[in-house]
Amino acid sequence: MPEIRHSVCALDCPDTCSLVLTVEDGHATRLRGDPGHPVTRGFLCGKVAQYLEREYHPQRLLYPQRRVGAKGAGRFERITWDEALDTIAGRLRAVADEFGPEAILPYSYKGTMGLLNDGGMDRRFFHRMGASRLDRTICSSAGTVGLTQALGVRYGTEPEQFRHAKLILAWGANILGTNVHLWPFVMEARRNGAKLYTIDPNRNRTGAASDKHFFINPGSDIALALAMMHVIIGEGLHDADYVERYTEGFDGLRARVRAWTPQRAAELTGIAAGEIVQLAREYATTRPAAIRLNYGVQRSERGATSVRAIALLPVLTGSWKDVGGGLQLSTSQAFHLNRAALERSDLQHAALGRQARLLNMSLLGQALTTLDNPPVKALVVYNSNPAAIAPNQNVVLGGLRREDLFTVVLEQFQTDTADHADIVLPVTTFLEHTDLYLAYGHYYLQMARPALTAPGETKSNNHIFRLLAARMGFDDACLADSDDDMIRTLLDSPHPFLKDITLEQLEREHSVRLKVSPNGAPFLPFAEGSFGTPDGKCHFDAATLDYQPPLESRHGDAALHSRYPLELISPKNDDSMNSTFGHRDTVDLATATLHLSAADAGARGIRHGCQVRVFNDRGACLLRASVDGRVRPGVVCAPSSRWAKRAPDQRNINALTSDRSTDFGGGPTFYSCLVQVERCGD
Ligand SMILES: Nc1nc2c(c(=O)[nH]1)N[C@H]1C(S)=C(S)[C@@H](COP(=O)(O)OP(=O)(O)OC[C@H]3O[C@@H](n4cnc5c(=O)[nH]c(N)nc54)[C@H](O)[C@@H]3O)O[C@H]1N2
Ligand SMILES: Nc1nc2c(c(=O)[nH]1)N[C@H]1C(S)=C(S)[C@@H](COP(=O)(O)OP(=O)(O)OC[C@H]3O[C@@H](n4cnc5c(=O)[nH]c(N)nc54)[C@H](O)[C@@H]3O)O[C@H]1N2
Ligand code: SF4
Ligand SMILES: [Mo]
């Protein structure tokens, strides 16, 4: 008899879907979205609708392995768990003895969003050891700072309320590609007369499906936001009462934006002045107006300030008062789980007598090749594929190929990074282990139990770090906590949003709405101010709100731009998840593509479908040209990220991207990247 089991999609996606699995004789035969979940609403994105292909793929890693070929060559032999754990514990101990424990670096990101397997026993283990700490900046740290500077806290409009909007701005947000469960709410709003506008250098599927698409030059969003404020304040369209009650620094803002005329912004953004005026007026006078801001804008050199400037718009117009107004970048900070007790950073003090050093993950290449006192001698990678996704890939690969670096990789598949490991450990998928899930695109907390048996000798991250702790001889009781102990620890929080939510309730109901508002009423976080600042007000702080074009842009370093005249962006591919699913041929094809304008193609003798070489001073990679109107002249776009090893030159787009940091937050500037393109085949 088929059995129905529940799970939660653990991929790094705002939607965090509730899943329903049909299981027959222990084998999953069907995976679908939970029809009862208010955001999942019974459907899945294309990539996870086919997740069973990945779950049962013949290339799944099932046993521990030891490298027998050169680093990067991908030749391994099977070993036992005992051998693997003994080797790792022995090498880590030797490194700590000779160079100090900070010579050991954990490297992880969001292969899973499950709180235990993302940052549970691993954190306790590395803190107990006194290893270097990793600053997890690769994705959203610039936006995190920008949003916090604006609102004091990182949450916003509920996805369910977008259905009430009359104007929706998708600002650097590919809703259909990266946040598809918002789309039904957008469509419901449109059926009721709402307009959807997209602001993006790349006319992707969402742009093509919108009422109006504004092609904006990469990294110039601050100029657009400031000019919109110029119009809104200049024409008296702001909400004077809201501004008076709940903000500080309006006079400074008024003075600051006076110089930001639409004409000035038009030159920088590439959007005509008349269009900017029209957009500002429409945004300020249509109620409710909701902004879906996503992380695209903050992967540029002024990324944090871009987010901050945009997040001030609904404050200026008082849009936070409206059901269906406001802005969403993330909802994650509403989940006030007890992360401190989960991670136990206090354990560092026992090991080192102080906090361990903090290394920026976006500068991995530099950390592996130039760092001293101590150098990084051991690297433990899990939930991430840095050889494919980290910027400045040639430097990263140089580091990963160091003969004196001991590298452990916990993986489901033999990725580019796993090819560089000394030891590879096979791990479970989210369908096979217990975990607790917050979300960054809605307000439901969810828990999942294993729905399927772990295949081969796979184990969860959380369990592997428990085993490693024992092998190292660490006997702190918290290093032996069970998964359930750790979930209870997370739920042990005094915050009212989590009031009375228990493991037992989550077990029963799978998904529980945070107590953000009574009886499911719309959550209006800033309707009456209540910003997350010390005085509860939003501070415009205009003295620090200004715009300089990115160095790597058409208005930046003129000498560089004359050699590399094209602005490269490498946004997310619709049907994959960063480098996850890189084993699929369809994904490889889509992420081996460079979109360019007919003018830029024609000037270089490039025809649709021919091979091109993209290059700059950091490196080069080979892609297939697509001449298709997705970008304007001067911009090229390569959906990311393929497995580099599948490329003819073993490189992907990150061979081009820069590891220069954003204005705040230490984020990478993937989308501030100047390149040249040449034809190199048919
Ligand atoms: N299908 C799919 N879904 C995903 C992912 C994936 O790889 N594939 N990745 C997940 C992850 S890790 C994340 S962080 C989220 C990210 O989700 P998003 O932030 O939506 O994704 P991005 O592709 O980074 O950027 C969104 C849009 O910003 C545009 N953009 C780039 N530069 C600029 C700019 O300077 N200004 C403006 N206005 N727009 C710009 C891009 O062209 C893109 O269309 O998605 C998650 N979901
Ligand atoms: N050029 C360019 N580069 C980018 C971006 C871009 O837009 N353009 N986006 C950046 C962003 S926003 C992000 S978030 C990063 C994403 O970079 P990563 O976080 O490295 O994401 P993935 O490439 O999806 O790799 C995740 C890996 O974790 C593995 N995994 C899944 N579940 C588990 C588990 O339970 N345990 C273990 N041990 N492994 C597991 C998967 O098999 C997969 O290989 O990429 C960044 N890189
Ligand atoms: S990747 Fe996102 S949209 Fe797709 S199933 Fe997972 S949570 Fe849902
Ligand atoms: Mo991300």
JSON list of C-alpha atoms in Angstrom, two decimals, residues 386-482:
[
{"chain": "A", "resi": 386, "resn": "PRO", "atom": "CA", "xyz": [33.44, 26.53, -3.52]},
{"chain": "A", "resi": 387, "resn": "ALA", "atom": "CA", "xyz": [35.45, 25.33, -6.53]},
{"chain": "A", "resi": 388, "resn": "ALA", "atom": "CA", "xyz": [32.39, 26.22, -8.62]},
{"chain": "A", "resi": 389, "resn": "ILE", "atom": "CA", "xyz": [30.62, 29.01, -6.75]},
{"chain": "A", "resi": 390, "resn": "ALA", "atom": "CA", "xyz": [33.29, 31.17, -5.12]},
{"chain": "A", "resi": 391, "resn": "PRO", "atom": "CA", "xyz": [34.54, 34.25, -6.98]},
{"chain": "A", "resi": 392, "resn": "ASN", "atom": "CA", "xyz": [37.99, 34.51, -8.56]},
{"chain": "A", "resi": 393, "resn": "GLN", "atom": "CA", "xyz": [38.02, 30.80, -9.32]},
{"chain": "A", "resi": 394, "resn": "ASN", "atom": "CA", "xyz": [41.59, 30.51, -10.57]},
{"chain": "A", "resi": 395, "resn": "VAL", "atom": "CA", "xyz": [42.91, 31.66, -7.20]},
{"chain": "A", "resi": 396, "resn": "VAL", "atom": "CA", "xyz": [40.49, 29.33, -5.37]},
{"chain": "A", "resi": 397, "resn": "LEU", "atom": "CA", "xyz": [41.61, 26.37, -7.49]},
{"chain": "A", "resi": 398, "resn": "GLY", "atom": "CA", "xyz": [45.24, 27.28, -6.89]},
{"chain": "A", "resi": 399, "resn": "GLY", "atom": "CA", "xyz": [44.55, 27.08, -3.17]},
{"chain": "A", "resi": 400, "resn": "LEU", "atom": "CA", "xyz": [42.58, 23.82, -3.35]},
{"chain": "A", "resi": 401, "resn": "ARG", "atom": "CA", "xyz": [45.46, 22.22, -5.29]},
{"chain": "A", "resi": 402, "resn": "ARG", "atom": "CA", "xyz": [48.09, 22.95, -2.64]},
{"chain": "A", "resi": 403, "resn": "GLU", "atom": "CA", "xyz": [49.76, 19.64, -1.80]},
{"chain": "A", "resi": 404, "resn": "ASP", "atom": "CA", "xyz": [50.15, 20.59, 1.86]},
{"chain": "A", "resi": 405, "resn": "LEU", "atom": "CA", "xyz": [46.45, 21.33, 2.36]},
{"chain": "A", "resi": 406, "resn": "PHE", "atom": "CA", "xyz": [44.37, 18.53, 3.91]},
{"chain": "A", "resi": 407, "resn": "THR", "atom": "CA", "xyz": [40.82, 18.75, 2.59]},
{"chain": "A", "resi": 408, "resn": "VAL", "atom": "CA", "xyz": [37.70, 16.88, 3.69]},
{"chain": "A", "resi": 409, "resn": "VAL", "atom": "CA", "xyz": [34.47, 17.22, 1.70]},
{"chain": "A", "resi": 410, "resn": "LEU", "atom": "CA", "xyz": [31.04, 16.03, 2.87]},
{"chain": "A", "resi": 411, "resn": "GLU", "atom": "CA", "xyz": [28.90, 15.59, -0.24]},
{"chain": "A", "resi": 412, "resn": "GLN", "atom": "CA", "xyz": [26.03, 13.87, -2.00]},
{"chain": "A", "resi": 413, "resn": "PHE", "atom": "CA", "xyz": [27.69, 14.14, -5.43]},
{"chain": "A", "resi": 414, "resn": "GLN", "atom": "CA", "xyz": [31.23, 14.20, -6.81]},
{"chain": "A", "resi": 415, "resn": "THR", "atom": "CA", "xyz": [31.40, 17.97, -7.31]},
{"chain": "A", "resi": 416, "resn": "ASP", "atom": "CA", "xyz": [34.32, 20.12, -8.47]},
{"chain": "A", "resi": 417, "resn": "THR", "atom": "CA", "xyz": [35.23, 20.61, -4.83]},
{"chain": "A", "resi": 418, "resn": "ALA", "atom": "CA", "xyz": [34.95, 16.91, -3.97]},
{"chain": "A", "resi": 419, "resn": "ASP", "atom": "CA", "xyz": [37.47, 16.26, -6.75]},
{"chain": "A", "resi": 420, "resn": "HIS", "atom": "CA", "xyz": [39.97, 18.25, -4.65]},
{"chain": "A", "resi": 421, "resn": "ALA", "atom": "CA", "xyz": [39.35, 16.36, -1.40]},
{"chain": "A", "resi": 422, "resn": "ASP", "atom": "CA", "xyz": [41.72, 14.04, 0.39]},
{"chain": "A", "resi": 423, "resn": "ILE", "atom": "CA", "xyz": [38.74, 12.35, 2.02]},
{"chain": "A", "resi": 424, "resn": "VAL", "atom": "CA", "xyz": [35.13, 12.47, 0.76]},
{"chain": "A", "resi": 425, "resn": "LEU", "atom": "CA", "xyz": [32.30, 11.56, 3.16]},
{"chain": "A", "resi": 426, "resn": "PRO", "atom": "CA", "xyz": [28.88, 10.58, 1.76]},
{"chain": "A", "resi": 427, "resn": "VAL", "atom": "CA", "xyz": [25.91, 12.44, 3.22]},
{"chain": "A", "resi": 428, "resn": "THR", "atom": "CA", "xyz": [22.15, 12.06, 3.33]},
{"chain": "A", "resi": 429, "resn": "THR", "atom": "CA", "xyz": [19.64, 14.27, 1.51]},
{"chain": "A", "resi": 430, "resn": "PHE", "atom": "CA", "xyz": [16.93, 16.22, 3.29]},
{"chain": "A", "resi": 431, "resn": "LEU", "atom": "CA", "xyz": [14.50, 13.39, 2.57]},
{"chain": "A", "resi": 432, "resn": "GLU", "atom": "CA", "xyz": [16.64, 11.14, 4.76]},
{"chain": "A", "resi": 433, "resn": "HIS", "atom": "CA", "xyz": [17.32, 13.07, 7.97]},
{"chain": "A", "resi": 434, "resn": "THR", "atom": "CA", "xyz": [15.56, 15.03, 10.71]},
{"chain": "A", "resi": 435, "resn": "ASP", "atom": "CA", "xyz": [15.69, 18.81, 10.67]},
{"chain": "A", "resi": 436, "resn": "LEU", "atom": "CA", "xyz": [13.99, 22.06, 11.59]},
{"chain": "A", "resi": 437, "resn": "TYR", "atom": "CA", "xyz": [13.43, 24.77, 8.97]},
{"chain": "A", "resi": 438, "resn": "LEU", "atom": "CA", "xyz": [12.92, 28.50, 9.11]},
{"chain": "A", "resi": 439, "resn": "ALA", "atom": "CA", "xyz": [12.23, 30.34, 5.85]},
{"chain": "A", "resi": 440, "resn": "TYR", "atom": "CA", "xyz": [13.38, 33.58, 4.29]},
{"chain": "A", "resi": 441, "resn": "GLY", "atom": "CA", "xyz": [10.28, 34.04, 2.14]},
{"chain": "A", "resi": 442, "resn": "HIS", "atom": "CA", "xyz": [7.42, 33.26, 4.54]},
{"chain": "A", "resi": 443, "resn": "TYR", "atom": "CA", "xyz": [6.55, 32.99, 8.22]},
{"chain": "A", "resi": 444, "resn": "TYR", "atom": "CA", "xyz": [6.09, 29.23, 8.74]},
{"chain": "A", "resi": 445, "resn": "LEU", "atom": "CA", "xyz": [8.39, 27.13, 10.90]},
{"chain": "A", "resi": 446, "resn": "GLN", "atom": "CA", "xyz": [8.59, 23.50, 9.76]},
{"chain": "A", "resi": 447, "resn": "MET", "atom": "CA", "xyz": [10.06, 20.21, 10.86]},
{"chain": "A", "resi": 448, "resn": "ALA", "atom": "CA", "xyz": [10.82, 17.07, 8.87]},
{"chain": "A", "resi": 449, "resn": "ARG", "atom": "CA", "xyz": [11.57, 13.49, 9.89]},
{"chain": "A", "resi": 450, "resn": "PRO", "atom": "CA", "xyz": [13.38, 11.08, 7.58]},
{"chain": "A", "resi": 451, "resn": "ALA", "atom": "CA", "xyz": [10.90, 10.08, 4.87]},
{"chain": "A", "resi": 452, "resn": "LEU", "atom": "CA", "xyz": [13.32, 7.64, 3.21]},
{"chain": "A", "resi": 453, "resn": "THR", "atom": "CA", "xyz": [16.04, 5.31, 4.44]},
{"chain": "A", "resi": 454, "resn": "ALA", "atom": "CA", "xyz": [19.57, 6.64, 4.06]},
{"chain": "A", "resi": 455, "resn": "PRO", "atom": "CA", "xyz": [21.20, 4.74, 1.17]},
{"chain": "A", "resi": 456, "resn": "GLY", "atom": "CA", "xyz": [24.58, 3.01, 1.29]},
{"chain": "A", "resi": 457, "resn": "GLU", "atom": "CA", "xyz": [26.69, 4.30, 4.16]},
{"chain": "A", "resi": 458, "resn": "THR", "atom": "CA", "xyz": [25.46, 7.90, 4.01]},
{"chain": "A", "resi": 459, "resn": "LYS", "atom": "CA", "xyz": [25.10, 9.89, 7.24]},
{"chain": "A", "resi": 460, "resn": "SER", "atom": "CA", "xyz": [23.85, 13.37, 8.01]},
{"chain": "A", "resi": 461, "resn": "ASN", "atom": "CA", "xyz": [26.25, 16.28, 8.60]},
{"chain": "A", "resi": 462, "resn": "ASN", "atom": "CA", "xyz": [24.97, 16.58, 12.14]},
{"chain": "A", "resi": 463, "resn": "HIS", "atom": "CA", "xyz": [25.78, 12.96, 12.87]},
{"chain": "A", "resi": 464, "resn": "ILE", "atom": "CA", "xyz": [29.16, 13.05, 11.14]},
{"chain": "A", "resi": 465, "resn": "PHE", "atom": "CA", "xyz": [30.30, 15.92, 13.35]},
{"chain": "A", "resi": 466, "resn": "ARG", "atom": "CA", "xyz": [29.02, 14.05, 16.41]},
{"chain": "A", "resi": 467, "resn": "LEU", "atom": "CA", "xyz": [31.17, 11.06, 15.37]},
{"chain": "A", "resi": 468, "resn": "LEU", "atom": "CA", "xyz": [34.19, 13.26, 14.67]},
{"chain": "A", "resi": 469, "resn": "ALA", "atom": "CA", "xyz": [33.88, 14.93, 18.07]},
{"chain": "A", "resi": 470, "resn": "ALA", "atom": "CA", "xyz": [33.97, 11.53, 19.76]},
{"chain": "A", "resi": 471, "resn": "ARG", "atom": "CA", "xyz": [36.92, 10.46, 17.60]},
{"chain": "A", "resi": 472, "resn": "MET", "atom": "CA", "xyz": [38.80, 13.59, 18.65]},
{"chain": "A", "resi": 473, "resn": "GLY", "atom": "CA", "xyz": [38.17, 12.66, 22.26]},
{"chain": "A", "resi": 474, "resn": "PHE", "atom": "CA", "xyz": [36.00, 15.70, 23.01]},
{"chain": "A", "resi": 475, "resn": "ASP", "atom": "CA", "xyz": [33.73, 14.68, 25.87]},
{"chain": "A", "resi": 476, "resn": "ASP", "atom": "CA", "xyz": [31.56, 17.80, 26.35]},
{"chain": "A", "resi": 477, "resn": "ALA", "atom": "CA", "xyz": [27.99, 16.59, 26.85]},
{"chain": "A", "resi": 478, "resn": "CYS", "atom": "CA", "xyz": [26.59, 18.95, 24.18]},
{"chain": "A", "resi": 479, "resn": "LEU", "atom": "CA", "xyz": [28.66, 17.18, 21.52]},
{"chain": "A", "resi": 480, "resn": "ALA", "atom": "CA", "xyz": [26.55, 14.08, 22.04]},
{"chain": "A", "resi": 481, "resn": "ASP", "atom": "CA", "xyz": [23.14, 15.80, 21.96]},
{"chain": "A", "resi": 482, "resn": "SER", "atom": "CA", "xyz": [20.54, 14.07, 19.82]}
]
